[in-house]
Amino acid sequence: MTVHPVSPNTVLANALSHAEDVLAPRIYSHTPERIVFVVGTQINGVPHLGTSLVQSLTFAAAARVRERFDLPVEVSFGALDNAPHEVVTDPASGHRYQRAYAHALGEDTLAEQVDTLYRPLFDELSARLAIPYTIEMYSRQQDGEHFRRTWLRAHRRIDAARWWLDPSKGTPHVRIPCPQPECGWAEKYAERTRILLDADHAEVHAVCLHHGEYELVVKPTGGGYLDLATLYRNLVKELALTAARDRLYVMVKGGDWVFGSQLVDGALCAAGLTDAQLPARLFCPQVVTDTGAKLSKSLIREGRAALPDGAAPWMLDTRMWPGSLPEYAERLLDMAEVLLADPRHFFRSYSAGELGRLMTSPATRSVPAP
């Protein structure tokens, strides 16, 4: 029995024949020699179904683009190890402080976690579709000279971009954690952080939870840890990618990023890019509950939301999938084939129960919309 979703028409779906058509304007105008699909996730726990869905769709979409446009493709996975590991309130000042995973656990431990929780699935997807991939930890990325030079240039134009990056207050957060050994604490909202730009570096003045006031210098070649607020981090990352003229970068994200990316694009234009220079974007289907909210592992774990009807524990911890990893990868790619086959199936959200049905039902195949 053929299993397929029943999807309504939408304005975007009606304009496309295939889901990957949404990338055609950028590909034809850019005429790249290679296309890189960029996907990232916070490595603040075990992967859930939403993470696997976006990752498998990234590989599957890359394969379809390779076939359609006859261009080499690859996948770049960004492991965001700057996610907050601990958040506390300083009783003396009332300011919130956070310590990132990178500082709480260390780079070696996090690299091992990525190798254990993420790389095996990437290896399966890469081998099945013959698409190479790379993994880059955010700690390594922010420490690179090109990223830091890009941030120094972007921060000179922060007055033009600040309301895009922080529409509420106009003060994008730049956290430079305390450099003392075994510390790494930083004000969550960087209220007392001051950044003074010089010709080729920035002087940073901030206040630590445990060590009080501190100063350091951020240079292209090192000095300090650049923990940027989410929208600001994406601005710098995407600005850095525009330097490559022979490659087109496709930013692949979950559907909950649709609204935030409007602000990032506005900030990119404020920083000096033209509309034609903005990165290509591909928003994947979002996993939602019966209320329409995104399936949230943290809310369920905290007891503020229940596991929705039709969902299974493995959807919150993919290690609990009742089968082998190769089978899991195969089911993900079968489902990706269905979702990518028709724009009506791709540009929408799915309940956890419906995705569970698509993942566990046999003989999943694409059925074109009428």
Coordinates of C-alpha atoms in Angstrom, one line a residue:
M1 CA 0.0 0.0 0.0
T2 CA 1.5 3.3 -1.1
V3 CA 1.9 5.9 1.8
H4 CA 2.0 9.6 1.0
P5 CA 0.9 12.8 2.7
V6 CA -2.1 14.7 1.6
S7 CA -0.9 18.3 1.2
P8 CA -2.8 21.4 0.4
N9 CA -1.7 23.8 -2.3
T10 CA 0.1 27.1 -1.4
V11 CA 1.3 30.2 -3.3
L12 CA 4.9 28.9 -3.3
A13 CA 4.0 25.3 -4.2
N14 CA 1.8 26.5 -7.0
A15 CA 4.8 28.4 -8.5
L16 CA 7.1 25.4 -8.6
S17 CA 7.3 22.0 -10.3
H18 CA 9.8 20.6 -7.9
A19 CA 10.9 21.7 -4.4
E20 CA 14.5 22.4 -5.5
D21 CA 13.2 24.9 -8.1
V22 CA 13.2 27.5 -5.3
L23 CA 17.0 27.5 -5.6
A24 CA 17.0 28.0 -9.4
P25 CA 17.1 31.9 -9.3
R26 CA 20.3 31.9 -7.3
I27 CA 21.9 29.1 -9.2
Y28 CA 21.3 30.7 -12.6
S29 CA 22.3 34.2 -11.5
H30 CA 25.4 33.0 -9.6
T31 CA 26.6 30.3 -12.1
P32 CA 28.7 28.6 -9.5
E33 CA 31.3 25.8 -10.0
R34 CA 30.1 24.0 -6.9
I35 CA 27.2 24.2 -4.5
V36 CA 27.7 23.8 -0.7
F37 CA 24.7 23.0 1.5
V38 CA 25.2 24.4 4.9
V39 CA 23.3 22.9 7.9
G40 CA 24.0 23.4 11.6
T41 CA 22.6 22.5 14.9
Q42 CA 23.2 23.2 18.6
I43 CA 24.9 20.2 20.1
N44 CA 23.3 20.6 23.5
G45 CA 21.9 17.1 23.7
V46 CA 21.0 14.0 21.7
P47 CA 19.6 14.5 18.2
H48 CA 15.8 14.3 17.8
L49 CA 13.7 13.7 14.8
G50 CA 13.6 17.3 13.7
T51 CA 17.4 17.3 13.6
S52 CA 17.6 14.1 11.6
L53 CA 14.8 15.3 9.2
V54 CA 16.7 18.5 8.3
Q55 CA 20.0 16.7 8.0
S56 CA 18.6 14.0 5.7
L57 CA 16.7 16.5 3.6
T58 CA 20.0 18.4 3.2
F59 CA 21.7 15.4 1.6
A60 CA 18.6 14.5 -0.4
A61 CA 18.2 18.0 -1.7
A62 CA 21.9 18.2 -2.6
A63 CA 21.5 15.0 -4.6
R64 CA 18.5 16.4 -6.6
V65 CA 20.3 19.7 -7.3
R66 CA 23.4 17.8 -8.5
E67 CA 21.3 15.8 -10.9
R68 CA 19.2 18.8 -12.0
F69 CA 22.0 21.3 -12.6
D70 CA 24.9 18.9 -13.2
L71 CA 27.1 20.6 -10.6
P72 CA 29.2 19.0 -7.8
V73 CA 27.7 19.4 -4.4
E74 CA 28.8 18.9 -0.8
V75 CA 27.4 19.3 2.7
S76 CA 28.9 21.4 5.5
F77 CA 27.7 20.7 9.0
G78 CA 28.2 23.4 11.7
A79 CA 28.2 22.0 15.2
L80 CA 27.2 24.9 17.5
D81 CA 29.1 24.2 20.7
N82 CA 28.4 27.7 22.0
A83 CA 24.9 26.8 23.2
P84 CA 24.4 27.7 26.8
H85 CA 25.2 24.8 29.2
E86 CA 24.5 26.7 32.4
V87 CA 22.5 29.9 33.0
V88 CA 22.5 31.6 36.4
T89 CA 21.6 35.0 38.0
D90 CA 24.2 36.9 39.8
P91 CA 22.5 37.8 43.2
A92 CA 24.7 40.9 43.6
S93 CA 23.9 42.6 40.2
G94 CA 20.8 40.8 39.1
H95 CA 22.5 40.1 35.7
R96 CA 22.1 36.8 34.0
Y97 CA 25.3 34.8 33.2
Q98 CA 25.8 31.8 30.9
R99 CA 28.6 29.3 30.3
A100 CA 28.7 27.6 26.9
Y101 CA 29.1 23.9 26.3
A102 CA 32.5 24.7 24.8
H103 CA 33.8 26.1 28.1
A104 CA 31.9 23.7 30.4
L105 CA 32.9 20.4 28.7
G106 CA 35.9 21.3 26.5
E107 CA 36.6 20.9 22.8
D108 CA 37.8 17.3 23.0
T109 CA 34.7 16.1 24.8
L110 CA 32.4 17.9 22.4
A111 CA 34.3 16.6 19.3
E112 CA 33.8 13.1 20.7
Q113 CA 30.1 13.8 21.2
V114 CA 29.8 14.9 17.6
D115 CA 31.6 11.8 16.4
T116 CA 29.3 9.6 18.5
L117 CA 25.9 11.2 18.0
Y118 CA 26.1 12.9 14.5
R119 CA 28.9 11.5 12.4
P120 CA 27.5 7.9 12.0
L121 CA 24.3 9.2 10.4
F122 CA 26.2 11.6 8.2
D123 CA 28.5 8.7 7.1
E124 CA 25.4 6.7 6.1
L125 CA 23.7 9.5 4.2
S126 CA 27.0 10.5 2.5
A127 CA 27.7 6.9 1.4
R128 CA 24.2 6.3 0.1
L129 CA 24.1 9.5 -2.0
A130 CA 27.8 9.8 -2.8
I131 CA 28.0 13.3 -1.4
P132 CA 31.0 14.5 0.6
Y133 CA 30.6 16.4 3.9
T134 CA 32.7 18.3 6.4
I135 CA 32.0 19.1 10.1
E136 CA 33.2 22.3 11.7
M137 CA 32.8 23.2 15.4
Y138 CA 31.8 26.8 16.1
S139 CA 34.7 27.1 18.5
R140 CA 37.1 26.4 15.6
Q141 CA 35.1 28.6 13.2
Q142 CA 35.1 31.7 15.4
D143 CA 38.8 31.2 16.0
G144 CA 39.6 31.4 12.3
E145 CA 41.2 34.5 10.9
H146 CA 38.6 35.0 8.1
F147 CA 35.7 34.8 10.5
R148 CA 37.3 37.3 12.9
R149 CA 38.2 39.7 10.1
T150 CA 34.6 39.5 8.9
W151 CA 33.3 40.2 12.4
L152 CA 35.6 43.2 12.8
R153 CA 34.3 44.6 9.5
A154 CA 30.7 43.9 10.4
H155 CA 31.0 45.5 13.8
R156 CA 32.1 48.7 12.1
R157 CA 28.6 48.8 10.5
I158 CA 26.7 47.7 13.6
D159 CA 24.8 51.0 13.8
A160 CA 23.3 50.2 10.4
A161 CA 22.4 46.6 11.2
R162 CA 21.6 46.7 14.9
W163 CA 17.8 47.1 14.6
W164 CA 17.7 44.1 12.3
L165 CA 19.8 42.0 14.7
D166 CA 17.9 43.2 17.8
P167 CA 14.6 44.8 16.9
S168 CA 13.5 45.1 20.5
K169 CA 16.5 47.1 21.9
G170 CA 18.9 47.6 19.1
T171 CA 21.9 46.2 21.0
P172 CA 23.1 42.9 19.4
H173 CA 24.8 40.8 22.0
V174 CA 28.5 40.1 21.7
R175 CA 29.6 37.9 24.5
I176 CA 33.4 37.6 25.1
P177 CA 33.6 35.1 28.0
C178 CA 36.1 35.5 30.8
P179 CA 39.5 34.2 29.7
Q180 CA 40.6 33.0 33.2
P181 CA 41.4 29.2 33.2
E182 CA 38.4 27.0 34.0
C183 CA 36.0 30.0 33.8
G184 CA 34.3 31.0 30.5
W185 CA 31.3 32.8 32.1
A186 CA 29.8 35.8 30.2
E187 CA 26.9 38.1 30.8
K188 CA 24.0 36.5 28.8
Y189 CA 22.8 39.9 27.5
A190 CA 26.2 41.6 27.5
E191 CA 24.8 44.7 29.3
R192 CA 28.2 45.8 30.7
T193 CA 30.3 44.7 27.7
R194 CA 32.0 47.5 25.8
I195 CA 33.8 47.1 22.5
L196 CA 36.2 49.7 21.2
L197 CA 37.3 49.2 17.6
D198 CA 40.9 50.0 16.5
A199 CA 42.3 49.6 13.0
D200 CA 42.8 45.9 13.1
H201 CA 41.5 44.7 16.5
A202 CA 38.9 45.3 19.1
E203 CA 39.4 46.1 22.8
V204 CA 36.7 44.4 25.0
H205 CA 35.8 45.5 28.5
A206 CA 33.4 43.2 30.3
V207 CA 32.4 41.8 33.8
C208 CA 32.8 38.2 34.9
L209 CA 30.5 36.4 37.4
H210 CA 33.5 35.3 39.5
H211 CA 36.4 37.5 38.5
G212 CA 34.9 40.9 38.2
E213 CA 36.0 43.4 35.5
Y214 CA 38.3 42.1 32.7
E215 CA 39.8 43.4 29.5
L216 CA 41.1 41.6 26.4
V217 CA 41.9 42.2 22.8
V218 CA 40.2 40.4 19.9
K219 CA 42.5 40.2 16.9
P220 CA 42.2 38.4 13.6
T221 CA 44.8 35.9 14.8
G222 CA 43.3 35.2 18.2
G223 CA 42.4 36.7 21.6
G224 CA 39.0 36.1 23.2
Y225 CA 36.1 33.8 22.3
L226 CA 33.5 35.4 20.0
D227 CA 30.1 34.2 21.3
L228 CA 27.7 36.2 19.2
A229 CA 23.9 36.2 19.6
T230 CA 22.1 33.9 17.2
L231 CA 21.1 36.5 14.5
Y232 CA 24.5 38.2 14.8
R233 CA 26.3 34.9 14.5
N234 CA 24.4 34.1 11.3
L235 CA 25.1 37.5 9.9
V236 CA 28.9 37.1 10.3
K237 CA 28.9 33.5 9.1
E238 CA 27.0 34.3 6.0
L239 CA 29.1 37.5 5.3
A240 CA 32.2 35.3 5.5
L241 CA 30.8 32.9 2.9
T242 CA 30.2 35.6 0.3
A243 CA 34.0 35.9 -0.3
A244 CA 33.9 32.6 -2.3
R245 CA 33.0 33.5 -5.9
D246 CA 33.2 30.0 -7.3
R247 CA 30.7 28.5 -4.8
L248 CA 27.1 29.0 -4.0
Y249 CA 26.2 28.4 -0.4
V250 CA 22.7 27.2 0.4
M251 CA 21.7 27.8 4.0
V252 CA 19.4 24.8 5.0
K253 CA 17.3 25.4 8.1
G254 CA 14.2 24.2 9.8
G255 CA 10.9 25.9 9.1
D256 CA 11.0 27.8 12.4
W257 CA 13.9 29.9 10.9
V258 CA 11.6 31.4 8.2
F259 CA 10.8 34.5 10.2
G260 CA 14.3 35.0 11.7
S261 CA 16.0 34.8 8.3
Q262 CA 14.0 37.9 7.2
L263 CA 15.9 39.9 9.9
V264 CA 19.3 38.3 8.9
D265 CA 18.7 39.3 5.3
G266 CA 17.9 42.8 6.4
A267 CA 21.1 42.9 8.4
L268 CA 23.1 41.6 5.5
C269 CA 21.8 44.4 3.3
A270 CA 22.5 46.9 6.0
A271 CA 26.1 45.6 6.2
G272 CA 26.6 46.3 2.5
L273 CA 25.3 43.3 0.5
T274 CA 23.0 43.7 -2.5
D275 CA 19.9 41.5 -2.9
A276 CA 21.8 39.4 -5.5
Q277 CA 24.5 38.7 -3.0
L278 CA 22.2 37.3 -0.3
P279 CA 22.7 33.5 0.3
A280 CA 20.3 31.0 -1.1
R281 CA 18.0 29.5 1.6
L282 CA 16.1 26.3 1.9
F283 CA 13.6 25.9 4.7
C284 CA 12.7 22.3 5.6
P285 CA 9.4 21.1 7.0
Q286 CA 8.9 21.7 10.7
V287 CA 7.8 19.0 13.2
V288 CA 4.9 20.3 15.2
T289 CA 2.6 19.0 18.0
D290 CA -1.2 18.9 17.8
T291 CA -1.3 22.5 19.0
G292 CA 0.7 23.6 16.0
A293 CA 3.8 24.5 18.1
K294 CA 7.2 23.1 17.2
L295 CA 8.0 19.8 18.8
S296 CA 10.2 20.9 21.7
K297 CA 12.4 18.3 23.4
S298 CA 13.2 20.8 26.2
L299 CA 9.6 21.6 27.0
I300 CA 8.7 17.9 27.2
R301 CA 11.8 17.2 29.3
E302 CA 10.9 20.1 31.7
G303 CA 7.3 18.8 32.1
R304 CA 5.8 21.9 30.4
A305 CA 4.5 19.9 27.4
A306 CA 3.4 16.3 26.9
L307 CA 4.6 13.9 24.3
P308 CA 2.0 14.5 21.6
D309 CA -0.4 11.8 20.3
G310 CA 1.2 9.6 17.7
A311 CA 4.7 10.5 18.8
A312 CA 7.2 7.9 20.1
P313 CA 10.2 8.3 22.5
W314 CA 12.7 7.7 19.7
M315 CA 11.5 11.0 18.1
L316 CA 13.1 12.9 21.1
D317 CA 16.2 10.6 21.2
T318 CA 17.0 9.0 17.8
R319 CA 19.3 6.5 19.6
M320 CA 16.1 4.8 20.6
W321 CA 15.0 4.1 17.0
P322 CA 13.8 0.4 17.1
G323 CA 16.2 -0.8 14.4
S324 CA 19.7 -0.4 12.9
L325 CA 21.3 2.9 11.9
P326 CA 21.4 1.9 8.2
E327 CA 17.7 1.2 8.4
Y328 CA 17.1 4.6 10.0
A329 CA 19.1 6.3 7.3
E330 CA 17.2 4.4 4.6
R331 CA 13.8 5.4 6.1
L332 CA 14.8 9.0 6.3
L333 CA 15.9 9.1 2.7
D334 CA 12.7 7.3 1.6
M335 CA 10.7 10.0 3.4
A336 CA 12.9 12.7 1.9
E337 CA 12.1 11.4 -1.5
V338 CA 8.4 11.8 -0.8
L339 CA 8.7 15.3 0.7
L340 CA 11.0 16.6 -2.1
A341 CA 8.9 15.0 -4.9
D342 CA 6.2 17.6 -4.7
P343 CA 6.4 21.2 -3.5
R344 CA 3.1 20.8 -1.7
H345 CA 4.7 18.1 0.5
F346 CA 7.9 20.0 1.2
F347 CA 6.8 23.6 2.0
R348 CA 4.6 22.7 5.0
S349 CA 4.8 21.4 8.5
Y350 CA 4.1 17.9 9.8
S351 CA 2.8 16.6 13.1
A352 CA 5.1 14.2 14.9
G353 CA 2.5 11.5 14.4
E354 CA 2.4 12.0 10.6
L355 CA 6.1 11.8 10.3
G356 CA 6.1 8.7 12.5
R357 CA 3.6 7.2 10.0
L358 CA 5.8 8.1 7.0
M359 CA 8.9 6.7 8.8
T360 CA 7.5 3.4 9.9
S361 CA 5.0 2.5 7.1
P362 CA 6.4 0.2 4.4
A363 CA 6.9 1.1 0.7
T364 CA 7.0 4.8 1.1
R365 CA 6.8 6.3 -2.4
S366 CA 6.0 9.7 -3.9
V367 CA 2.6 10.4 -5.3
P368 CA 2.2 13.6 -7.4
A369 CA -0.4 16.1 -6.4
P370 CA -3.3 16.4 -8.8

